[in-house]
Amino acid sequence: MNLSEKAAYIKGLAEGLELDTDKKEARVINELLDLVSEMASDVEDIGADLVDLYDAFEELDRDLGMVEEELYGDMDTLFSDDVYEIVCPNCQESVVLDEEMLIGGDVICPGCGEKIEIEIDTCDCGHDHDM
């Protein structure tokens, strides 16, 4: 039973009491029952709108995912913790590398095709150990 059906059921129960409509108490009860009916209808409308909004959001999210995939490629690889971005010293193009590519040592720039020499400093102490 949805909210509107429940409100109608309660209103029917109140009508079955055959309250004297000339009394203030009966008028208050009838007004409250009308209010409950209107609120139930409004809540059901909001629920239906929410379902529509959720569906539209899901569609937009899928569309945005396709655009991101087209623009950036694999987003999981691009923004994982093990991804690094360097600039090719030959053509100044940005090159995205993962940790495996860095360890392998042979990095070829996709822009100019030149090998990029990479020096890895394994010390995180902040000191210059080349001196």
mmCIF file of C-alpha atoms in Angstrom:
data_model
loop_
_atom_site.group_PDB
_atom_site.id
_atom_site.type_symbol
_atom_site.label_atom_id
_atom_site.label_comp_id
_atom_site.label_asym_id
_atom_site.label_seq_id
_atom_site.Cartn_x
_atom_site.Cartn_y
_atom_site.Cartn_z
ATOM 1 C CA MET A 1 0.000 0.000 0.000
ATOM 2 C CA ASN A 2 1.498 3.376 -0.989
ATOM 3 C CA LEU A 3 1.158 6.581 1.024
ATOM 4 C CA SER A 4 -1.885 7.888 -0.854
ATOM 5 C CA GLU A 5 -3.685 4.582 -0.380
ATOM 6 C CA LYS A 6 -2.871 4.615 3.342
ATOM 7 C CA ALA A 7 -4.122 8.207 3.678
ATOM 8 C CA ALA A 8 -7.357 7.270 1.856
ATOM 9 C CA TYR A 9 -7.776 4.232 4.113
ATOM 10 C CA ILE A 10 -7.401 6.367 7.257
ATOM 11 C CA LYS A 11 -9.826 8.937 5.843
ATOM 12 C CA GLY A 12 -12.309 6.116 5.230
ATOM 13 C CA LEU A 13 -11.908 4.943 8.824
ATOM 14 C CA ALA A 14 -12.606 8.475 10.060
ATOM 15 C CA GLU A 15 -15.711 8.738 7.861
ATOM 16 C CA GLY A 16 -16.853 5.413 9.296
ATOM 17 C CA LEU A 17 -16.879 7.038 12.731
ATOM 18 C CA GLU A 18 -19.611 9.361 11.469
ATOM 19 C CA LEU A 19 -18.236 12.314 13.414
ATOM 20 C CA ASP A 20 -20.531 15.301 13.831
ATOM 21 C CA THR A 21 -19.079 17.766 11.289
ATOM 22 C CA ASP A 22 -20.562 20.681 13.236
ATOM 23 C CA LYS A 23 -18.140 20.046 16.098
ATOM 24 C CA LYS A 24 -14.738 21.715 16.082
ATOM 25 C CA GLU A 25 -12.912 18.461 16.799
ATOM 26 C CA ALA A 26 -14.386 16.768 13.726
ATOM 27 C CA ARG A 27 -13.460 19.733 11.522
ATOM 28 C CA VAL A 28 -9.868 19.601 12.825
ATOM 29 C CA ILE A 29 -9.670 15.857 12.162
ATOM 30 C CA ASN A 30 -11.048 16.288 8.635
ATOM 31 C CA GLU A 31 -8.564 19.083 7.873
ATOM 32 C CA LEU A 32 -5.697 16.951 9.208
ATOM 33 C CA LEU A 33 -6.799 14.038 7.041
ATOM 34 C CA ASP A 34 -6.897 16.335 3.982
ATOM 35 C CA LEU A 35 -3.421 17.585 4.870
ATOM 36 C CA VAL A 36 -2.127 14.006 5.206
ATOM 37 C CA SER A 37 -3.600 13.150 1.788
ATOM 38 C CA GLU A 38 -1.924 16.157 0.152
ATOM 39 C CA MET A 39 1.387 15.417 1.850
ATOM 40 C CA ALA A 40 1.251 11.764 0.785
ATOM 41 C CA SER A 41 0.649 12.837 -2.798
ATOM 42 C CA ASP A 42 3.528 15.337 -2.653
ATOM 43 C CA VAL A 43 5.910 12.766 -1.144
ATOM 44 C CA GLU A 44 5.034 10.276 -3.891
ATOM 45 C CA ASP A 45 5.653 12.967 -6.548
ATOM 46 C CA ILE A 46 9.012 13.811 -4.980
ATOM 47 C CA GLY A 47 9.912 10.117 -4.926
ATOM 48 C CA ALA A 48 9.097 9.780 -8.625
ATOM 49 C CA ASP A 49 11.136 12.915 -9.399
ATOM 50 C CA LEU A 50 14.026 11.518 -7.375
ATOM 51 C CA VAL A 51 13.990 8.304 -9.414
ATOM 52 C CA ASP A 52 14.052 10.390 -12.622
ATOM 53 C CA LEU A 53 16.933 12.501 -11.297
ATOM 54 C CA TYR A 54 18.871 9.403 -10.281
ATOM 55 C CA ASP A 55 18.422 7.916 -13.748
ATOM 56 C CA ALA A 56 19.562 11.174 -15.372
ATOM 57 C CA PHE A 57 22.566 11.312 -13.035
ATOM 58 C CA GLU A 58 23.548 7.751 -13.914
ATOM 59 C CA GLU A 59 23.308 8.556 -17.628
ATOM 60 C CA LEU A 60 25.428 11.699 -17.191
ATOM 61 C CA ASP A 61 27.978 9.758 -15.153
ATOM 62 C CA ARG A 62 28.266 7.128 -17.904
ATOM 63 C CA ASP A 63 28.608 9.845 -20.560
ATOM 64 C CA LEU A 64 31.252 11.667 -18.535
ATOM 65 C CA GLY A 65 33.130 8.400 -18.066
ATOM 66 C CA MET A 66 33.212 7.895 -21.834
ATOM 67 C CA VAL A 67 34.457 11.469 -22.350
ATOM 68 C CA GLU A 68 37.160 11.012 -19.689
ATOM 69 C CA GLU A 69 38.216 7.724 -21.269
ATOM 70 C CA GLU A 70 38.430 9.410 -24.667
ATOM 71 C CA LEU A 71 40.398 12.389 -23.335
ATOM 72 C CA TYR A 72 42.645 10.771 -20.757
ATOM 73 C CA GLY A 73 42.692 7.059 -21.505
ATOM 74 C CA ASP A 74 42.631 4.659 -18.593
ATOM 75 C CA MET A 75 41.800 6.832 -15.567
ATOM 76 C CA ASP A 76 42.847 4.108 -13.096
ATOM 77 C CA THR A 77 46.365 4.139 -14.504
ATOM 78 C CA LEU A 78 46.493 7.915 -14.876
ATOM 79 C CA PHE A 79 45.623 8.686 -11.265
ATOM 80 C CA SER A 80 47.006 5.692 -9.388
ATOM 81 C CA ASP A 81 49.689 6.240 -6.743
ATOM 82 C CA ASP A 82 52.345 4.624 -8.926
ATOM 83 C CA VAL A 83 52.067 7.037 -11.872
ATOM 84 C CA TYR A 84 54.573 9.784 -12.594
ATOM 85 C CA GLU A 85 54.605 12.593 -15.106
ATOM 86 C CA ILE A 86 57.827 13.855 -16.660
ATOM 87 C CA VAL A 87 58.626 16.316 -19.429
ATOM 88 C CA CYS A 88 60.646 15.086 -22.382
ATOM 89 C CA PRO A 89 63.870 17.132 -22.568
ATOM 90 C CA ASN A 90 63.835 16.853 -26.379
ATOM 91 C CA CYS A 91 60.290 17.938 -27.343
ATOM 92 C CA GLN A 92 58.906 19.218 -23.988
ATOM 93 C CA GLU A 93 55.905 16.874 -24.248
ATOM 94 C CA SER A 94 54.420 15.562 -21.013
ATOM 95 C CA VAL A 95 54.976 11.810 -20.607
ATOM 96 C CA VAL A 96 53.065 9.690 -18.073
ATOM 97 C CA LEU A 97 54.991 6.729 -16.655
ATOM 98 C CA ASP A 98 54.152 4.046 -14.173
ATOM 99 C CA GLU A 99 56.613 2.574 -11.692
ATOM 100 C CA GLU A 100 57.284 -0.458 -13.883
ATOM 101 C CA MET A 101 58.333 1.774 -16.806
ATOM 102 C CA LEU A 102 60.670 3.725 -14.529
ATOM 103 C CA ILE A 103 62.325 0.593 -13.184
ATOM 104 C CA GLY A 104 62.728 -0.827 -16.711
ATOM 105 C CA GLY A 105 64.815 2.207 -17.601
ATOM 106 C CA ASP A 106 64.100 2.384 -21.351
ATOM 107 C CA VAL A 107 61.576 5.171 -21.697
ATOM 108 C CA ILE A 108 60.794 6.323 -25.222
ATOM 109 C CA CYS A 109 58.958 9.622 -25.676
ATOM 110 C CA PRO A 110 55.725 9.048 -27.591
ATOM 111 C CA GLY A 111 56.014 12.563 -29.065
ATOM 112 C CA CYS A 112 59.481 12.557 -30.610
ATOM 113 C CA GLY A 113 60.518 8.914 -30.299
ATOM 114 C CA GLU A 114 63.752 9.760 -28.470
ATOM 115 C CA LYS A 115 64.967 7.792 -25.464
ATOM 116 C CA ILE A 116 64.568 9.689 -22.198
ATOM 117 C CA GLU A 117 67.341 9.236 -19.658
ATOM 118 C CA ILE A 118 65.904 8.923 -16.163
ATOM 119 C CA GLU A 119 67.875 9.140 -12.942
ATOM 120 C CA ILE A 120 66.086 7.774 -9.918
ATOM 121 C CA ASP A 121 67.039 9.174 -6.525
ATOM 122 C CA THR A 122 66.077 6.480 -4.031
ATOM 123 C CA CYS A 123 66.824 8.604 -0.971
ATOM 124 C CA ASP A 124 63.968 10.660 0.436
ATOM 125 C CA CYS A 125 66.046 12.517 3.027
ATOM 126 C CA GLY A 126 66.136 15.767 1.044
ATOM 127 C CA HIS A 127 69.930 16.009 0.849
ATOM 128 C CA ASP A 128 71.943 16.190 -2.361
ATOM 129 C CA HIS A 129 74.104 13.046 -2.313
ATOM 130 C CA ASP A 130 75.888 13.831 -5.632
ATOM 131 C CA MET A 131 78.373 16.183 -3.914
#
